[in-house]
Short mmCIF file of C-alpha atoms in Angstrom, two decimals:
data_model
loop_
_atom_site.label_atom_id
_atom_site.label_comp_id
_atom_site.label_asym_id
_atom_site.label_seq_id
_atom_site.Cartn_x
_atom_site.Cartn_y
_atom_site.Cartn_z
CA LEU P 1 -50.12 -49.40 37.09
CA THR P 2 -48.91 -50.37 40.23
CA ASP P 3 -49.20 -49.17 44.32
CA THR P 4 -45.69 -48.61 43.85
CA LYS P 5 -44.43 -44.99 44.62
CA CYS P 6 -41.44 -43.49 42.60
CA GLU P 7 -39.01 -42.75 44.82
CA TYR P 8 -38.05 -39.37 43.72
CA CYS P 9 -41.53 -37.82 42.82
CA ASP P 10 -43.94 -40.04 44.62
CA GLU P 11 -46.11 -40.54 41.70
CA LEU P 12 -47.11 -44.01 41.10
CA MET P 13 -45.27 -46.38 38.64
CA TYR P 14 -46.35 -48.68 35.72
CA HIS P 15 -45.06 -52.00 35.81
CA LYS P 16 -44.70 -54.79 32.96
CA VAL P 17 -43.77 -58.18 33.67
CA GLY P 18 -40.95 -60.03 32.91
CA GLY P 19 -41.23 -63.12 30.55
CA LYS P 20 -41.30 -66.73 31.54
CA GLY P 21 -37.83 -67.97 32.56
CA GLY P 22 -36.57 -64.75 32.22
CA ALA P 23 -36.66 -64.34 28.39
CA THR P 24 -37.58 -60.63 28.75
CA PRO P 25 -36.71 -58.39 32.26
CA GLU P 26 -39.51 -56.93 34.01
CA LYS P 27 -39.40 -52.98 33.38
CA TRP P 28 -41.07 -50.15 35.61
CA PHE P 29 -41.59 -46.65 34.31
CA CYS P 30 -42.52 -43.44 36.19
CA SER P 31 -44.76 -41.25 33.52
CA SER P 32 -43.93 -38.27 35.67
CA CYS P 33 -40.10 -37.86 36.23
CA LYS P 34 -39.19 -41.05 33.42
CA HIS P 35 -37.45 -43.01 36.29
CA ASN P 36 -37.54 -46.70 35.68
CA LYS P 37 -35.69 -48.35 38.60
CA THR P 38 -32.69 -49.49 36.78
CA TYR P 39 -28.85 -49.07 37.05
CA ASN P 40 -28.86 -47.27 33.71
CA CYS P 41 -31.86 -44.86 34.48
CA TYR P 42 -31.40 -41.33 33.04
CA CYS P 43 -33.65 -39.69 34.16
CA GLU P 44 -33.06 -36.35 35.47
CA ASN P 45 -32.99 -37.24 39.20
CA CYS P 46 -30.88 -40.46 38.62
CA PHE P 47 -28.58 -38.40 36.14
CA SER P 48 -28.26 -35.57 38.87
CA LYS P 49 -27.65 -38.19 41.56
CA LYS P 50 -24.57 -40.03 39.01
CA LYS P 51 -23.02 -37.05 38.61
CA ALA P 52 -22.69 -36.17 42.45
CA ILE P 53 -21.07 -39.42 43.31
CA LYS P 54 -18.67 -38.92 40.30
CA ASP P 55 -17.97 -35.53 41.17
CA GLN P 56 -17.19 -36.65 44.77
CA ASN P 57 -15.18 -39.60 43.31
CA ILE P 58 -12.88 -37.21 41.10
CA PHE P 59 -12.73 -34.63 44.01
CA GLU P 60 -11.28 -37.65 46.52
CA PHE P 61 -9.02 -39.30 43.87
CA GLN P 62 -7.22 -35.85 42.89
CA LYS P 63 -6.72 -35.29 46.81
CA ILE P 64 -4.80 -38.39 47.13
CA TRP P 65 -3.44 -38.47 43.67
CA LYS P 66 -1.86 -34.94 44.73
CA ASP P 67 -0.05 -36.57 47.53
CA TYR P 68 0.93 -39.64 45.67
CA TYR P 69 2.45 -37.30 42.92
CA GLN P 70 4.32 -35.02 45.75
CA LYS P 71 5.90 -37.84 47.41
CA ASN P 72 6.70 -39.43 44.03
CA TYR P 73 7.52 -36.79 41.49
CA SER P 74 9.09 -33.81 43.35
CA PHE P 75 12.40 -34.63 41.49
CA GLN P 76 13.29 -32.29 38.42
CA TYR P 77 15.91 -33.31 36.03
CA GLN P 78 18.51 -30.59 34.53
CA LEU P 79 19.32 -31.25 30.60
CA ASP P 80 22.84 -31.69 31.74
CA ASP P 81 21.76 -34.95 34.19
CA LEU P 82 21.46 -36.22 30.74
CA THR P 83 24.00 -38.01 28.89
CA ILE P 84 24.51 -37.88 25.04
CA TYR P 85 22.36 -40.77 24.25
CA ASP P 86 19.79 -40.39 26.64
CA GLN P 87 19.11 -36.86 25.20
CA ILE P 88 19.11 -38.26 21.57
CA TYR P 89 16.39 -40.87 22.42
CA LEU P 90 14.67 -38.09 24.43
CA ARG P 91 14.75 -36.28 21.01
CA MET P 92 13.44 -38.77 19.29
CA ILE P 93 10.54 -40.05 21.17
CA ILE P 94 9.20 -35.99 21.75
CA GLU P 95 9.51 -36.34 17.94
CA GLU P 96 7.09 -39.58 17.71
CA PHE P 97 4.84 -39.01 20.66
CA THR P 98 4.07 -35.32 21.47
CA SER P 99 0.47 -35.03 22.18
CA SER P 100 -1.28 -32.20 19.35
CA ASP P 101 -1.48 -29.29 21.68
CA GLN P 102 2.45 -30.33 22.53
CA THR P 103 1.94 -30.91 26.34
CA CYS P 104 2.20 -34.18 26.94
CA LEU P 105 3.44 -37.76 25.28
CA THR P 106 1.28 -39.85 24.38
CA SER P 107 1.16 -43.42 22.54
CA ASP P 108 -2.13 -42.75 21.05
CA ASN P 109 -0.56 -39.95 18.80
CA TYR P 110 2.02 -42.31 16.94
CA SER P 111 2.14 -41.98 13.03
CA TYR P 112 4.24 -44.65 11.53
CA GLU P 113 4.54 -42.58 8.44
CA ARG P 114 5.36 -39.21 10.64
CA ASN P 115 9.43 -37.99 10.99
CA PHE P 116 11.51 -41.19 11.03
CA GLU P 117 12.52 -40.89 6.96
CA PHE P 118 15.10 -43.84 7.77
CA ARG P 119 12.76 -46.26 9.26
CA PHE P 120 13.71 -50.13 7.75
CA SER P 121 11.12 -53.11 7.65
CA ARG P 122 13.81 -54.89 9.54
CA TYR P 123 12.67 -53.15 13.21
CA ASP P 124 10.07 -52.00 14.63
CA ALA P 125 10.59 -48.06 15.12
CA LYS P 126 7.64 -47.80 17.52
CA SER P 127 8.49 -51.03 19.86
CA GLU P 128 12.20 -49.59 20.29
CA LEU P 129 11.17 -46.21 21.19
CA VAL P 130 8.54 -47.40 23.72
CA LYS P 131 10.88 -49.74 25.40
CA LYS P 132 13.40 -46.41 25.77
CA ALA P 133 10.69 -44.73 27.20
CA VAL P 134 9.62 -47.52 29.64
CA GLU P 135 13.30 -47.03 30.69
CA PHE P 136 12.84 -43.28 30.58
CA ILE P 137 9.84 -43.65 33.11
CA LYS P 138 11.81 -46.17 35.78
CA ARG P 139 14.00 -43.64 36.08
CA LYS P 140 11.73 -40.78 36.19
CA ILE P 141 12.77 -38.49 33.25
CA LEU P 142 9.37 -38.81 32.00
CA ILE P 143 6.34 -38.86 34.64
CA PRO P 144 2.80 -39.18 34.44
CA LYS P 145 0.78 -35.68 33.49
CA ARG P 146 -0.43 -34.42 36.63
CA GLU P 147 -4.18 -33.74 35.53
CA GLN P 148 -5.54 -36.96 35.76
CA PHE P 149 -9.21 -37.75 35.77
CA HIS P 150 -10.37 -40.97 37.43
CA GLU P 151 -12.76 -42.11 39.59
CA VAL P 152 -11.32 -43.27 43.43
CA HIS P 153 -12.32 -46.79 43.44
CA GLN P 154 -9.88 -46.61 40.27
CA PHE P 155 -6.78 -44.86 41.83
CA ASN P 156 -5.33 -48.34 43.00
CA THR P 157 -5.73 -49.58 39.49
CA PHE P 158 -4.15 -46.45 38.24
CA THR P 159 -1.17 -46.20 40.29
CA GLN P 160 -0.44 -50.17 39.23
CA ILE P 161 -0.58 -49.00 35.39
CA ILE P 162 1.97 -46.09 36.44
CA GLU P 163 4.61 -48.15 38.74
CA SER P 164 4.28 -51.21 35.92
CA PHE P 165 5.68 -48.53 33.61
CA ASP P 166 2.79 -48.65 31.07
CA PHE P 167 3.45 -46.15 28.54
CA GLN P 168 0.68 -46.67 26.37
CA ASN P 169 -2.44 -46.54 29.14
CA THR P 170 -0.88 -42.84 30.32
CA ASP P 171 -0.38 -39.75 29.39
CA TRP P 172 3.27 -38.46 30.14
CA ILE P 173 5.02 -35.17 30.53
CA VAL P 174 9.03 -34.67 30.34
CA ASN P 175 10.47 -34.28 33.77
CA ILE P 176 13.32 -31.86 32.77
CA LYS P 177 13.65 -28.43 33.81
CA ASN P 178 12.39 -26.17 30.65
CA PRO P 179 15.50 -25.11 28.97
CA TYR P 180 14.19 -21.40 27.66
CA GLU P 181 12.06 -18.96 30.05
CA ASN P 182 9.15 -18.31 27.65
CA GLU P 183 5.30 -19.54 27.20
CA ASN P 184 6.25 -22.44 25.34
CA THR P 185 5.54 -25.86 26.95
CA VAL P 186 8.60 -28.20 27.86
CA ILE P 187 8.23 -30.12 24.82
CA GLU P 188 8.10 -27.39 22.76
CA ASN P 189 11.27 -25.68 24.09
CA LEU P 190 13.06 -29.09 24.27
CA ALA P 191 11.94 -29.42 20.51
CA ILE P 192 13.88 -26.32 19.82
CA TYR P 193 16.64 -27.13 21.72
CA PHE P 194 17.42 -30.19 20.09
CA ALA P 195 17.08 -28.83 16.73
CA LEU P 196 19.62 -26.04 17.30
CA LYS P 197 22.05 -28.15 19.46
CA ASN P 198 25.84 -28.14 18.42
CA TYR P 199 27.38 -31.14 18.97
CA SER P 200 30.84 -30.93 20.35
CA GLU P 201 33.76 -32.54 18.69
CA LEU P 202 33.92 -35.27 21.90
CA GLU P 203 30.17 -35.88 21.45
CA LYS P 204 30.38 -36.49 17.86
CA THR P 205 33.26 -38.65 18.28
CA SER P 206 31.60 -40.90 21.00
CA LEU P 207 28.94 -41.06 18.54
CA PHE P 208 30.82 -42.08 15.80
CA ARG P 209 32.76 -44.84 17.59
CA ASP P 210 29.39 -46.34 18.96
CA VAL P 211 28.11 -46.71 15.49
CA TYR P 212 31.57 -47.95 14.25
CA ASP P 213 32.27 -50.27 16.92
CA THR P 214 29.07 -51.60 16.86
CA LEU P 215 29.14 -52.66 13.10
CA VAL P 216 31.94 -54.02 12.93
CA LYS P 217 31.90 -56.05 16.16
CA LYS P 218 28.43 -57.41 14.63
CA TYR P 219 30.71 -58.22 11.39
CA VAL P 220 33.34 -60.42 13.03
CA SER P 221 30.76 -62.10 15.14
CA TYR P 222 28.96 -63.05 11.78
CA LEU P 223 31.90 -64.30 9.73
CA ALA P 224 33.99 -65.88 12.64
CA PRO P 225 31.88 -68.64 13.58
CA GLN P 226 31.79 -69.68 9.82
CA HIS P 227 35.42 -69.37 8.82
CA LEU P 228 37.36 -70.27 11.96
CA ASN P 229 34.53 -72.14 13.81
CA CYS P 230 35.10 -70.09 16.97
CA LEU P 231 34.23 -66.47 18.20
CA LEU P 232 37.38 -64.44 18.42
CA ASP P 233 38.07 -62.83 21.76
CA GLU P 234 36.09 -59.51 22.67
CA LEU P 235 39.97 -58.31 23.48
CA ALA P 236 41.36 -59.23 20.31
CA ILE P 237 38.54 -56.96 18.34
CA ASP P 238 38.77 -54.02 20.76
CA PHE P 239 42.71 -53.77 20.32
CA VAL P 240 42.22 -53.19 16.66
CA LEU P 241 39.13 -51.07 16.83
CA ASP P 242 41.16 -47.92 17.80
CA ASP P 243 43.58 -48.34 14.54
CA LEU P 244 40.89 -49.18 12.32
CA SER P 245 38.24 -46.38 13.41
CA GLU P 246 41.37 -43.71 13.25
CA ASN P 247 42.47 -44.61 9.76
CA LEU P 248 39.63 -46.72 7.71
CA SER P 249 35.77 -45.92 6.68
CA LEU P 250 33.66 -48.47 7.87
CA SER P 251 33.75 -49.83 4.10
CA LYS P 252 37.02 -50.46 3.96
CA ALA P 253 37.04 -51.84 7.82
CA PHE P 254 34.89 -54.76 6.96
CA SER P 255 37.04 -55.24 3.90
CA VAL P 256 40.33 -55.51 6.02
CA VAL P 257 38.42 -57.82 8.77
CA TYR P 258 37.09 -59.93 5.86
CA TYR P 259 40.41 -60.33 4.55
CA SER P 260 42.23 -61.01 8.01
CA ILE P 261 39.41 -63.85 8.74
CA SER P 262 40.10 -65.37 5.35
CA SER P 263 44.06 -64.88 5.96
CA THR P 264 43.53 -66.47 9.54
CA GLU P 265 41.38 -69.42 8.18
CA LYS P 266 44.22 -70.21 5.84
CA ASN P 267 47.01 -70.11 8.54
CA MET P 268 44.81 -72.49 10.57
CA LYS P 269 44.61 -75.14 7.90
CA LYS P 270 48.00 -74.94 6.54
CA TYR P 271 49.44 -74.99 10.17
CA ASN P 272 46.82 -77.62 11.48
CA TYR P 273 46.03 -75.06 14.75
CA SER P 274 42.71 -74.12 16.60
CA ASP P 275 44.23 -72.46 19.55
CA GLN P 276 42.40 -69.58 20.43
CA LYS P 277 45.14 -67.01 21.57
CA LYS P 278 46.94 -67.95 18.14
CA ILE P 279 43.73 -67.39 16.08
CA ASN P 280 43.48 -64.00 18.07
CA SER P 281 47.00 -62.97 17.42
CA HIS P 282 46.91 -63.84 13.51
CA PHE P 283 44.20 -61.78 12.95
CA ARG P 284 44.89 -58.70 14.96
CA ASN P 285 48.43 -58.90 13.07
CA ARG P 286 46.74 -59.19 9.63
CA VAL P 287 44.54 -56.14 10.67
CA LEU P 288 47.29 -53.68 11.82
CA GLN P 289 49.64 -54.96 8.78
CA SER P 290 46.53 -53.95 6.53
CA ILE P 291 46.29 -50.81 8.35
CA GLU P 292 50.26 -50.19 7.84
CA LEU P 293 50.35 -50.93 4.63
CA HIS P 294 47.47 -48.74 3.38
CA GLN P 295 49.21 -45.59 5.34
CA LYS P 296 52.31 -46.45 3.38
CA LYS P 297 50.21 -46.77 -0.04
CA GLU P 298 51.57 -50.02 -0.66
CA LEU P 299 48.13 -51.54 -0.23
CA ILE P 300 44.64 -50.39 -2.28
CA ILE P 301 41.77 -51.41 0.11
CA LYS P 302 38.61 -52.22 -1.49
CA ASP P 303 35.17 -50.60 -0.25
CA PHE P 304 32.77 -53.29 1.03
CA ASN P 305 29.16 -52.50 1.06
CA LEU P 306 26.91 -53.11 4.40
CA PRO P 307 25.53 -56.43 4.33
CA SER P 308 21.80 -56.85 4.32
CA TYR P 309 21.89 -59.22 7.17
CA LEU P 310 23.49 -56.48 9.61
CA THR P 311 20.75 -54.57 11.17
CA THR P 312 21.66 -51.00 12.35
CA THR P 313 19.97 -49.67 15.44
CA ILE P 314 17.03 -47.06 15.53
CA LEU P 315 19.75 -44.59 17.64
CA HIS P 316 22.49 -45.50 14.95
CA ASP P 317 19.95 -44.15 12.20
CA TYR P 318 19.25 -41.26 13.58
CA VAL P 319 22.85 -40.05 14.49
CA VAL P 320 23.92 -40.47 10.80
CA ASP P 321 21.19 -38.89 9.17
CA LYS P 322 20.08 -36.11 11.88
CA ILE P 323 23.53 -35.56 13.19
CA PHE P 324 26.26 -36.29 11.10
CA HIS P 325 23.61 -35.20 8.17
CA HIS P 326 25.21 -38.61 5.85
CA LYS P 327 22.50 -41.21 5.78
CA ASP P 328 23.34 -42.58 2.67
CA SER P 329 26.94 -42.11 2.51
CA TYR P 330 28.34 -42.54 6.31
CA PHE P 331 29.28 -45.96 5.82
CA TYR P 332 31.98 -45.05 3.25
CA LEU P 333 33.60 -41.65 4.94
CA ASN P 334 36.43 -41.84 7.24
CA ARG P 335 36.18 -40.30 10.68
CA THR P 336 37.60 -37.03 9.57
CA GLN P 337 35.09 -36.84 6.45
CA LEU P 338 32.35 -37.65 8.69
CA LEU P 339 32.64 -35.56 11.60
CA PHE P 340 34.17 -32.16 10.07
#
């Protein structure tokens, strides 16, 4: 027992001397109120003192946060402000990252097996969606949840997290006006809206061409260097894409592309040339000739399969599955069969 009095109850405190060389720390103890003079003391008085400081810090944080939030997040999007691609990505993000109470988006709620039936090992669906979520945060389509509870000395760190677009360390809400006037959260109503949405012919055509053109260009970019020792000009590919997409399924388009590149390779060897313009011209002419013969029923075009080395995007997989409803057969269907 010592002559040192407790700072709270004024009772004399017990003291245990620490070990030599600091092997064990000294200890203080008040038998009356249980105070031990350490930072981690949880006697009733220390607990009340820490709680009061924490409550004050939270109050100060919320005051600063309210001003910050009003300054940075007062604008709200309408659904019509988003492109069709934005809406599809937002639909995927909502399906994957919605919290259990459906009020916000959180990466902690991610479940690898949930919702995405079309996942393949060739890409990380979560990573792709997080990248898109970060883009939405930069555009303020996703904004931080207003109800944040942090101590005031952490405010600068907290805003740095938000301003660095850290999707994984903050809860986010969708900054879009609620599409329906009811008691549901914005996320709940957006999920309903997207599930019931009927895509227009123009929207479907745009999505179809995005899938179609991307895969054909990837295929050409893979074959051309191997057979022609060069890349075909972008214009040469774009020139034939309208005719290909209007008349042939992807499976037949791949067949025509392969034939046209092989024909160009043979022609280069036969006439010994490597001029880029001649290569582009021969490829283009062979593609258009094949389509014309096919239309006249003078040429039967075989169906190719999608090569395993050509990766599709998570957006394309979602479109053919959830919008076209032909996840397994889209590659073999022409434009009319796929869209109508």
